[in-house]
């Protein structure tokens, strides 16, 4: 009888919550909202981002706009914004409360492998297979910094709790720590013998944990910049780790179990069997740990009752569970690390920094507008959407005040969960929080300054440390009156009207030449206007009918195609690839034949003119060929298009 009770207790430590079909095709990424542990976002090969409420089978909202599989997703701390990165390197930010696209960020050249929101400022960090890390100001659609140092794909990014540092993990077996305000790499942590897939900051102390496919978890001291301990013997690659909110232990999602670790010294406090397979993310809600995993198009969620899990030297008393020997307290004199100095809680939204970057000075682009028009947030379940996002901070996104967010199965135990969770003695309380303590502000611990390696700065726009912190509200600050608010809303309106009016006038000029039947004149006028968006619109029409292409057109269009292929906009690159492919298929054999033919006898003016055009086209194609070759190694849809063009240009010589 006792054995049966023990077995049921072990089973009820964890249980399945829900299994859903999340996408029409394979799920490629997912993330839990860390504030509530209840909101789930999934990205799929169908190029969509779907939102779910844990333990509910219906999709709340579906976000569209990406044109390639979604490789990474991340929710901000209040769970009101979501960012998603695609296989093509584009990043999109949606406002969940307003149910609309907020920003489209372009700049990476390969898959987006990792994303993270800054805890205070309106910034997003992205890591890519192109080995670059970029910091984006989502208010201005601009890249603030580019950090270079990794030699392989960046798999995980995390901001420190105080918002001053950024940790990165990559396939090159290293973990790096970056100083955001200085734009420099502070330290590199070698030691892993395999790709590092995840990093997490301790919630309070200067401590960092990293997990790798080498089946180890390493803990790094962020004052001395050295390894604290290394936990070995994980049953498989480490994919998900999470510190307990009070910092007493670290959870690791193994293949079929949850393991609870301490690090000074390294030891395993407990192991709970969970049939979640390859767990992809973890979160904690009201002393219950939520885990999610995905396989093909399905997503499964699980819950572990942390009241029944040993998280320190203390043993959680079960109904008939045998006592485990308590771990020895840490040795006297062991080092105590500094705690993060977080800003006060009374704060407003961050103040806007001075708008003097190149990205801010640009005129509004029609391509930006087009990207955001094509990106949609479709509400699938109006009832759940209103419950979660309207009003703000509703009960579904904040931890419920009940003792358990997910009801536990019926029990036949005599000891309640609350009683089991109480510490048995004063010694137990001390053991639950080993090596904790605040450092007096008057006597800060000495900090070892490592050698500083400069990072590459894309747009040095003069960010200060205050840009990464909340703006503290001044008590006597005057409130914004209605007129000021309206002036802020109207700011940029006149500029946008001027841009759109000018564009309309330019298109009218091109259309007048087109209506007259002179396609060459319409192309010449579009090029003379010096607006690539007009050239793109015209080429999209010509590309639909290959018979419109003439050799005269090639000499005018090829320099414009070279500009399009180097554009940061996906649609520009796609149009340039399509036009170049048509030119190569239609005219490259003719160009090579004419250039290879022997000189003619006598005077043939038309032949001489054709020869000059072919020589000019050949020279322009040679200029483009180097660009095509360099981009043929890219992944995704554009990579395959460049590889096809590279093959077509093989006969150019």
XYZ file of C-alpha atoms in Angstrom:
653
model
C 0.000 0.000 0.000
C 2.786 2.392 0.906
C 4.631 1.602 -2.309
C 1.537 2.465 -4.337
C 1.208 5.839 -2.628
C 4.870 6.610 -3.322
C 4.467 5.730 -6.993
C 1.419 7.986 -7.331
C 3.293 10.796 -5.596
C 6.172 10.505 -8.068
C 3.758 10.572 -11.010
C 1.847 13.594 -9.673
C 5.020 15.616 -9.395
C 4.571 16.110 -13.132
C 1.801 15.620 -15.660
C 0.775 16.452 -19.203
C -1.330 19.569 -19.714
C -2.213 19.748 -23.394
C -1.148 18.653 -26.864
C -2.149 20.853 -29.786
C -1.615 20.963 -33.540
C 0.058 24.366 -33.655
C 0.746 24.855 -37.381
C -0.215 23.490 -40.766
C 3.420 22.439 -41.243
C 6.341 21.747 -38.912
C 6.842 23.891 -35.813
C 10.308 25.470 -35.965
C 10.417 27.534 -32.738
C 8.426 28.346 -29.622
C 8.683 30.410 -26.438
C 6.798 30.833 -23.159
C 5.973 34.172 -21.595
C 8.204 34.298 -18.528
C 6.054 36.731 -16.523
C 2.932 34.595 -16.479
C 4.071 31.184 -17.697
C 0.730 30.979 -19.465
C 1.231 32.615 -22.874
C 2.825 30.477 -25.594
C 4.071 31.679 -28.987
C 4.988 29.275 -31.792
C 6.698 29.834 -35.136
C 6.345 27.453 -38.046
C 7.556 26.524 -41.490
C 4.246 27.974 -42.725
C 5.809 31.437 -42.057
C 3.265 32.186 -39.322
C 3.530 33.043 -35.621
C 0.639 31.684 -33.546
C -0.308 32.606 -29.969
C -1.831 30.196 -27.462
C -2.916 30.135 -23.854
C -1.424 27.201 -21.963
C -3.986 24.475 -21.220
C -6.361 25.811 -23.900
C -6.668 24.150 -27.328
C -7.646 27.162 -29.477
C -5.290 29.611 -31.168
C -5.706 33.177 -29.892
C -3.988 35.089 -32.673
C -2.092 34.344 -35.879
C 0.607 36.757 -37.089
C 1.553 36.828 -40.772
C 4.020 38.756 -42.899
C 7.149 36.620 -43.022
C 7.840 34.986 -46.382
C 10.160 32.255 -45.066
C 9.993 29.866 -42.071
C 10.048 31.506 -38.637
C 13.248 30.396 -36.905
C 13.052 32.291 -33.573
C 10.391 33.998 -31.438
C 10.531 35.987 -28.180
C 8.003 37.813 -25.957
C 8.909 40.927 -23.992
C 8.554 40.941 -20.201
C 5.045 42.507 -20.036
C 3.984 40.069 -22.811
C 2.578 42.877 -24.942
C 5.142 42.713 -27.780
C 6.473 39.762 -29.738
C 9.456 39.599 -32.100
C 10.000 36.883 -34.696
C 12.992 36.212 -36.936
C 12.843 34.301 -40.196
C 15.060 32.030 -42.229
C 15.739 34.851 -44.694
C 17.131 37.145 -41.968
C 14.179 39.520 -41.594
C 12.750 40.448 -38.170
C 9.208 41.586 -37.414
C 7.792 43.058 -34.208
C 4.058 42.925 -33.443
C 2.039 44.805 -30.826
C -0.223 42.134 -29.331
C -2.543 44.502 -27.499
C -3.194 46.569 -30.629
C -3.133 43.422 -32.821
C -0.954 45.006 -35.497
C 2.555 44.971 -36.962
C 4.862 47.446 -35.236
C 8.250 47.206 -36.991
C 10.094 45.376 -39.759
C 13.868 45.143 -39.232
C 16.190 44.169 -42.068
C 19.942 43.670 -42.000
C 20.962 40.083 -41.258
C 22.128 37.950 -44.186
C 21.073 34.517 -42.875
C 18.741 32.712 -40.460
C 17.765 34.474 -37.232
C 18.720 31.936 -34.544
C 18.082 33.932 -31.357
C 16.240 37.024 -30.083
C 15.765 38.814 -26.776
C 14.014 41.957 -25.535
C 15.881 44.428 -23.344
C 14.329 44.444 -19.838
C 13.894 48.264 -19.767
C 14.741 50.046 -23.012
C 12.867 49.547 -26.264
C 15.623 47.450 -27.800
C 15.848 43.978 -29.342
C 18.987 41.879 -29.756
C 19.257 39.387 -32.610
C 21.776 36.626 -33.296
C 22.119 35.032 -36.703
C 23.723 32.247 -38.638
C 25.780 35.003 -40.286
C 27.693 35.124 -36.903
C 26.662 38.739 -36.222
C 24.807 40.093 -33.198
C 22.741 43.226 -33.775
C 21.085 45.579 -31.330
C 17.967 47.270 -32.723
C 16.085 50.347 -31.572
C 12.534 49.281 -32.423
C 11.243 52.856 -32.065
C 13.270 53.958 -35.097
C 13.668 50.692 -37.040
C 17.416 51.212 -36.773
C 20.405 49.025 -35.970
C 22.255 50.637 -33.071
C 25.271 48.331 -32.805
C 26.704 45.286 -34.503
C 28.801 42.983 -32.330
C 31.339 40.796 -34.085
C 33.390 38.068 -32.471
C 31.678 34.719 -32.921
C 32.812 32.544 -35.810
C 29.664 30.399 -36.109
C 25.906 30.744 -35.650
C 24.750 32.618 -32.518
C 22.228 30.299 -30.839
C 21.138 32.203 -27.728
C 21.101 35.808 -26.465
C 20.161 37.063 -22.996
C 20.206 40.540 -21.454
C 21.379 40.834 -17.846
C 18.706 41.638 -15.224
C 20.058 45.191 -14.848
C 19.991 45.744 -18.629
C 23.694 46.642 -18.944
C 25.144 43.446 -20.440
C 24.335 40.964 -23.183
C 25.434 37.311 -23.091
C 25.714 35.276 -26.286
C 26.182 31.549 -26.935
C 27.252 30.128 -30.285
C 28.139 27.013 -32.227
C 31.837 27.963 -31.940
C 31.791 26.465 -28.385
C 32.112 29.870 -26.674
C 30.064 32.196 -24.476
C 30.723 35.940 -24.743
C 29.710 38.857 -22.528
C 29.137 42.296 -24.110
C 28.945 45.730 -22.487
C 26.008 47.509 -24.157
C 26.850 51.101 -23.290
C 30.540 50.756 -24.231
C 29.862 48.630 -27.313
C 32.652 46.220 -26.327
C 33.155 42.585 -25.506
C 33.926 42.297 -21.802
C 34.981 38.668 -21.652
C 34.936 35.348 -23.476
C 34.225 32.105 -21.626
C 35.812 29.078 -23.325
C 35.559 25.584 -21.916
C 32.640 23.880 -23.646
C 33.658 21.199 -26.128
C 30.498 21.441 -28.231
C 28.081 24.075 -29.555
C 26.572 26.185 -26.748
C 22.798 26.322 -27.127
C 21.561 28.302 -24.110
C 22.688 30.910 -21.545
C 20.827 32.334 -18.532
C 21.697 35.056 -16.005
C 21.163 34.436 -12.306
C 18.199 36.640 -11.240
C 20.197 38.367 -8.476
C 23.915 37.585 -8.479
C 26.747 38.180 -10.925
C 26.476 34.600 -12.165
C 25.873 33.145 -15.628
C 24.911 29.582 -16.592
C 25.463 28.007 -20.013
C 24.313 24.699 -21.466
C 25.899 22.876 -24.389
C 25.531 19.867 -26.639
C 28.621 18.488 -24.857
C 26.116 17.490 -22.098
C 27.490 19.904 -19.519
C 26.223 22.987 -17.700
C 28.843 25.535 -16.676
C 28.511 28.359 -14.172
C 30.568 31.528 -14.677
C 31.492 34.186 -12.121
C 30.875 37.616 -13.708
C 33.199 39.430 -11.299
C 36.267 37.243 -11.658
C 35.334 36.071 -15.185
C 36.149 32.451 -14.422
C 34.307 29.152 -14.162
C 32.597 28.453 -10.816
C 31.675 24.826 -11.433
C 30.744 22.387 -14.164
C 27.922 19.857 -14.017
C 28.522 16.786 -16.148
C 26.468 13.710 -16.860
C 23.409 15.244 -18.541
C 21.638 12.475 -20.485
C 21.716 14.505 -23.713
C 22.420 17.933 -25.198
C 21.360 20.771 -22.870
C 18.612 22.791 -24.591
C 16.676 24.497 -21.772
C 17.789 25.851 -18.391
C 16.064 28.206 -15.961
C 17.001 29.683 -12.585
C 14.439 29.572 -9.801
C 13.054 33.115 -9.273
C 14.801 33.400 -5.888
C 18.056 32.053 -7.362
C 18.315 29.039 -5.062
C 18.773 26.469 -7.856
C 18.863 25.840 -11.607
C 16.406 23.676 -13.533
C 17.550 21.714 -16.576
C 15.119 20.170 -19.031
C 16.661 16.840 -20.005
C 15.336 14.383 -22.575
C 12.776 12.757 -20.256
C 13.324 14.432 -16.900
C 13.661 17.663 -14.978
C 16.888 17.988 -13.003
C 17.506 20.447 -10.170
C 21.093 21.608 -9.654
C 23.199 23.625 -7.247
C 26.605 25.004 -8.174
C 28.608 25.691 -5.020
C 29.476 22.863 -4.889
C 27.977 21.332 -8.029
C 25.336 18.763 -7.136
C 21.924 17.448 -8.197
C 19.178 18.124 -5.638
C 16.391 16.189 -7.353
C 15.255 14.544 -10.588
C 11.627 14.325 -11.753
C 10.555 12.046 -14.583
C 8.739 14.033 -17.295
C 7.808 12.547 -20.673
C 8.335 15.745 -22.613
C 11.012 14.534 -25.029
C 13.096 17.444 -26.299
C 11.823 20.262 -24.076
C 12.173 23.620 -25.838
C 11.385 26.187 -23.105
C 10.656 26.465 -19.384
C 8.779 28.983 -17.216
C 7.591 29.166 -13.599
C 4.105 30.223 -12.510
C 2.961 30.097 -8.853
C 5.531 27.513 -7.814
C 4.724 25.306 -10.784
C 7.181 24.798 -13.608
C 5.737 24.771 -17.123
C 7.630 23.016 -19.915
C 6.822 22.915 -23.625
C 8.171 20.755 -26.431
C 7.388 20.304 -30.104
C 7.556 17.520 -32.641
C 6.612 18.074 -36.275
C 3.401 20.166 -36.169
C 2.456 19.284 -32.572
C 3.232 21.197 -29.365
C 2.922 19.602 -25.917
C 2.875 21.305 -22.520
C 3.704 19.842 -19.106
C 3.550 20.997 -15.482
C 5.808 20.053 -12.547
C 4.670 20.815 -8.996
C 7.717 22.481 -7.426
C 6.200 22.036 -3.943
C 7.148 18.384 -4.327
C 10.634 18.999 -5.698
C 13.817 19.315 -3.630
C 15.480 22.618 -4.524
C 18.250 22.830 -1.926
C 19.665 20.749 0.929
C 16.145 20.666 2.326
C 14.060 17.542 1.745
C 10.423 18.023 0.760
C 8.434 15.688 2.997
C 6.038 13.410 1.186
C 3.441 11.084 2.646
C 5.776 8.121 3.024
C 8.879 9.418 1.329
C 12.137 8.505 2.977
C 14.301 11.385 4.131
C 17.292 12.206 2.006
C 20.554 13.279 3.630
C 20.816 17.057 3.651
C 23.687 18.540 1.708
C 26.472 20.084 3.700
C 26.344 23.878 4.010
C 28.860 25.776 1.934
C 32.312 26.147 3.458
C 32.963 29.168 5.637
C 34.712 31.975 3.818
C 33.337 31.147 0.357
C 33.008 34.160 -1.910
C 29.787 36.128 -2.161
C 29.145 37.745 -5.506
C 27.693 41.175 -6.082
C 24.002 41.602 -6.733
C 22.602 43.462 -9.721
C 21.649 47.045 -9.007
C 18.258 47.389 -10.609
C 16.688 50.806 -11.136
C 13.689 51.863 -9.066
C 10.232 50.621 -9.902
C 8.632 54.066 -10.244
C 9.432 54.789 -13.832
C 7.913 55.754 -17.114
C 8.698 54.485 -20.551
C 12.261 55.198 -21.671
C 12.967 58.679 -22.925
C 13.651 59.020 -26.584
C 17.279 59.505 -27.425
C 18.299 62.241 -29.815
C 17.192 61.291 -33.294
C 20.326 61.767 -35.295
C 21.049 58.334 -36.712
C 21.168 57.587 -40.380
C 18.141 55.340 -40.063
C 16.106 58.189 -38.541
C 17.173 60.752 -41.138
C 15.946 58.639 -44.033
C 12.674 59.607 -45.617
C 9.813 57.180 -45.108
C 10.175 54.298 -47.519
C 7.376 52.826 -49.510
C 8.945 49.406 -49.027
C 8.691 49.743 -45.243
C 5.021 50.628 -45.611
C 4.499 47.710 -47.954
C 6.131 45.232 -45.549
C 3.949 46.444 -42.711
C 0.782 46.382 -44.837
C 1.483 42.780 -45.782
C 2.052 41.801 -42.134
C -1.178 41.103 -40.266
C -2.340 40.035 -36.820
C -5.451 37.909 -37.270
C -7.466 37.317 -34.089
C -8.604 33.697 -34.156
C -10.380 33.562 -30.787
C -11.962 36.883 -29.824
C -13.032 35.735 -26.359
C -9.546 34.609 -25.302
C -7.972 37.658 -26.945
C -10.128 40.089 -24.971
C -9.501 38.140 -21.776
C -5.703 38.211 -22.208
C -4.918 41.516 -23.927
C -7.915 43.729 -23.079
C -7.771 45.136 -20.497
C -3.997 45.267 -20.073
C -2.433 43.043 -17.395
C -5.553 40.925 -17.078
C -5.576 37.889 -14.840
C -4.654 35.541 -17.693
C -1.221 37.152 -18.145
C -0.371 37.770 -14.502
C 0.139 34.902 -12.047
C -3.235 34.075 -10.476
C -3.641 34.586 -6.769
C -4.801 31.021 -6.309
C -2.348 28.577 -4.824
C -2.124 26.664 -8.104
C -2.611 27.983 -11.658
C -3.280 24.460 -12.944
C -5.383 22.285 -10.625
C -3.597 19.176 -9.368
C -5.117 15.667 -9.687
C -7.104 14.366 -6.706
C -4.950 13.151 -3.840
C -5.404 10.698 -1.000
C -2.534 12.041 1.067
C -2.854 13.216 4.643
C -0.192 15.960 4.332
C -1.241 19.017 2.338
C 0.943 20.642 -0.258
C 1.340 23.787 1.816
C 2.469 21.787 4.834
C 4.913 19.808 2.716
C 6.432 23.003 1.360
C 7.177 24.465 4.806
C 10.818 24.310 5.937
C 11.307 21.860 8.779
C 13.687 23.986 10.809
C 15.757 27.138 10.901
C 18.637 25.202 9.393
C 16.374 24.301 6.445
C 15.743 27.980 5.782
C 19.461 28.638 5.631
C 20.034 25.689 3.336
C 17.371 26.897 0.902
C 19.413 30.018 0.188
C 23.099 29.049 0.218
C 25.728 31.720 -0.309
C 23.269 34.615 -0.430
C 23.848 38.149 0.812
C 23.780 41.720 -0.320
C 27.027 43.615 -0.633
C 26.981 46.950 1.250
C 26.961 49.843 -1.181
C 29.608 51.664 0.819
C 32.177 48.874 0.371
C 31.731 47.335 -3.089
C 33.771 44.285 -3.926
C 36.810 44.895 -6.155
C 36.130 44.104 -9.775
C 38.656 42.455 -12.022
C 38.839 44.376 -15.291
C 39.567 42.017 -18.208
C 41.106 43.009 -21.471
C 38.538 44.805 -23.610
C 38.005 43.829 -27.223
C 36.240 46.528 -29.278
C 33.070 45.669 -31.157
C 32.090 46.858 -34.602
C 29.693 49.776 -34.440
C 27.306 50.181 -37.351
C 25.758 53.518 -36.526
C 27.481 55.293 -33.616
C 24.534 57.442 -32.605
C 25.820 58.342 -29.156
C 23.779 56.068 -26.882
C 24.280 56.568 -23.159
C 23.781 54.210 -20.226
C 20.494 55.995 -19.486
C 19.104 54.782 -22.823
C 19.126 51.231 -21.463
C 17.384 52.176 -18.199
C 13.845 53.306 -17.380
C 13.319 57.049 -17.244
C 12.589 58.002 -13.645
C 9.563 60.249 -13.401
C 10.253 63.676 -11.906
C 7.503 64.531 -9.378
C 7.021 68.111 -10.573
C 7.154 67.224 -14.261
C 4.247 68.867 -16.079
C 1.817 66.605 -17.830
C 1.621 66.696 -21.616
C -1.307 68.798 -22.723
C -3.593 67.813 -25.581
C -1.962 70.221 -28.028
C 1.482 68.773 -27.360
C 0.151 65.251 -27.734
C -1.438 66.099 -31.059
C 1.758 67.748 -32.281
C 3.654 64.559 -31.474
C 1.085 62.499 -33.336
C 1.263 64.796 -36.371
C 5.061 64.852 -36.351
C 6.314 63.524 -39.664
C 2.876 63.743 -41.294
C 3.861 66.611 -43.587
C 7.070 64.858 -44.582
C 5.168 61.701 -45.473
C 2.692 63.699 -47.586
C 5.566 65.326 -49.479
C 7.174 61.934 -50.134
C 3.921 60.380 -51.378
C 3.095 63.389 -53.568
C 6.547 63.275 -55.151
C 6.241 59.548 -55.756
C 2.849 59.979 -57.396
C 4.274 62.671 -59.694
C 7.215 60.452 -60.658
C 4.941 57.551 -61.512
C 2.801 59.838 -63.660
C 5.920 60.837 -65.635
C 6.861 57.203 -66.230
C 3.294 56.268 -67.160
C 3.098 59.081 -69.742
C 6.108 57.681 -71.588
C 4.746 54.132 -71.263
C 1.334 55.143 -72.664
C 3.064 56.645 -75.712
C 4.415 53.177 -76.476
C 8.089 54.000 -75.871
C 9.186 51.507 -73.232
C 12.833 52.563 -73.495
C 11.863 56.184 -72.771
C 9.779 55.135 -69.739
C 12.721 53.127 -68.347
C 15.092 56.041 -68.974
C 12.736 58.412 -67.147
C 12.427 56.014 -64.196
C 16.232 55.775 -63.931
C 16.623 59.550 -64.258
C 14.224 60.097 -61.337
C 16.781 58.310 -59.131
C 14.180 56.512 -57.005
C 14.678 52.759 -56.781
C 11.073 52.177 -55.727
C 9.892 53.565 -59.102
C 12.399 51.346 -60.938
C 11.138 48.317 -58.983
C 7.511 49.059 -59.885
C 8.413 49.367 -63.577
C 10.562 46.213 -63.634
C 7.785 44.207 -61.976
C 5.581 45.065 -64.977
C 8.245 44.328 -67.596
C 9.172 41.028 -65.927
C 5.659 39.721 -66.498
C 6.146 39.842 -70.283
C 9.573 38.662 -71.429
C 8.960 39.866 -75.002
C 9.210 43.478 -73.788
C 12.906 43.027 -73.068
C 15.261 44.453 -75.715
C 19.024 44.781 -75.802
C 18.645 48.567 -75.489
C 16.810 48.079 -72.219
C 19.585 45.870 -70.796
C 22.246 48.562 -70.997
C 20.025 50.931 -69.001
C 18.637 48.441 -66.476
C 21.746 46.420 -65.534
C 23.319 49.181 -63.357
C 19.967 49.503 -61.560
C 19.808 45.732 -61.053
C 23.207 45.871 -59.358
C 21.781 48.389 -56.872
C 18.683 46.260 -56.283
C 20.747 43.152 -55.519
C 22.537 45.082 -52.768
C 19.334 46.460 -51.241
C 18.266 45.611 -47.693
C 14.677 45.094 -48.852
C 13.652 41.547 -49.745
C 11.279 42.597 -52.544
C 13.967 44.747 -54.199
C 16.400 41.819 -54.199
C 13.730 39.480 -55.547
C 12.847 41.856 -58.399
C 16.535 42.302 -59.257
C 17.074 38.527 -59.359
C 14.040 38.000 -61.610
C 15.115 40.719 -64.062
C 18.715 39.486 -64.197
C 17.564 35.918 -64.800
C 15.419 37.027 -67.767
C 18.319 39.024 -69.235
C 20.753 36.111 -68.895
C 18.341 33.594 -70.415
C 17.330 35.864 -73.301
C 20.509 37.765 -74.193
C 23.640 36.072 -72.801
C 23.915 33.553 -75.702
C 23.470 36.417 -78.184
C 26.098 38.568 -76.421
C 28.693 35.791 -76.296
C 28.087 34.819 -79.947
C 28.451 38.389 -81.224
C 31.594 39.032 -79.179
C 33.143 35.763 -80.357
C 32.313 36.327 -84.062
C 35.145 37.405 -86.399
C 35.169 41.057 -87.526
C 32.975 41.807 -90.516
C 34.232 42.948 -93.911
C 33.009 46.358 -94.965
C 30.854 48.809 -93.113
C 27.753 47.571 -91.282
C 26.479 50.346 -89.016
C 23.673 48.326 -87.395
C 26.093 45.473 -86.640
C 28.596 47.899 -85.115
C 25.912 49.413 -82.899
C 24.812 45.953 -81.767
C 28.455 45.035 -81.047
C 28.888 48.152 -78.875
C 25.741 47.333 -76.918
C 26.893 43.750 -76.387
C 30.295 44.924 -75.147
C 28.626 47.319 -72.703
C 26.242 44.631 -71.435
C 29.148 42.175 -71.079
C 31.076 44.714 -68.989
C 28.065 45.383 -66.775
C 27.429 41.663 -66.286
C 31.073 41.158 -65.311
C 30.644 43.827 -62.638
C 27.576 42.044 -61.279
C 29.126 38.546 -61.420
C 31.367 39.182 -58.404
C 28.371 40.242 -56.331
C 26.406 37.179 -57.426
C 29.280 34.875 -56.484
C 29.628 36.401 -53.026
C 25.896 36.017 -52.292
C 25.542 32.493 -53.711
C 26.580 31.074 -50.335
C 23.583 32.579 -48.515
C 20.901 30.308 -47.137
C 17.173 30.618 -47.714
C 15.207 31.604 -50.791
C 17.554 34.359 -51.933
C 20.554 32.063 -51.577
C 19.057 29.586 -54.031
C 18.205 32.432 -56.454
C 21.806 33.719 -56.361
C 23.149 30.194 -56.884
C 20.951 29.809 -59.968
C 22.195 33.135 -61.326
C 25.787 32.094 -60.617
C 25.283 28.985 -62.770
C 23.681 31.009 -65.577
C 26.672 33.368 -65.588
C 29.176 30.518 -65.886
C 29.366 31.093 -69.649
C 30.058 34.805 -69.243
C 33.789 34.363 -69.886
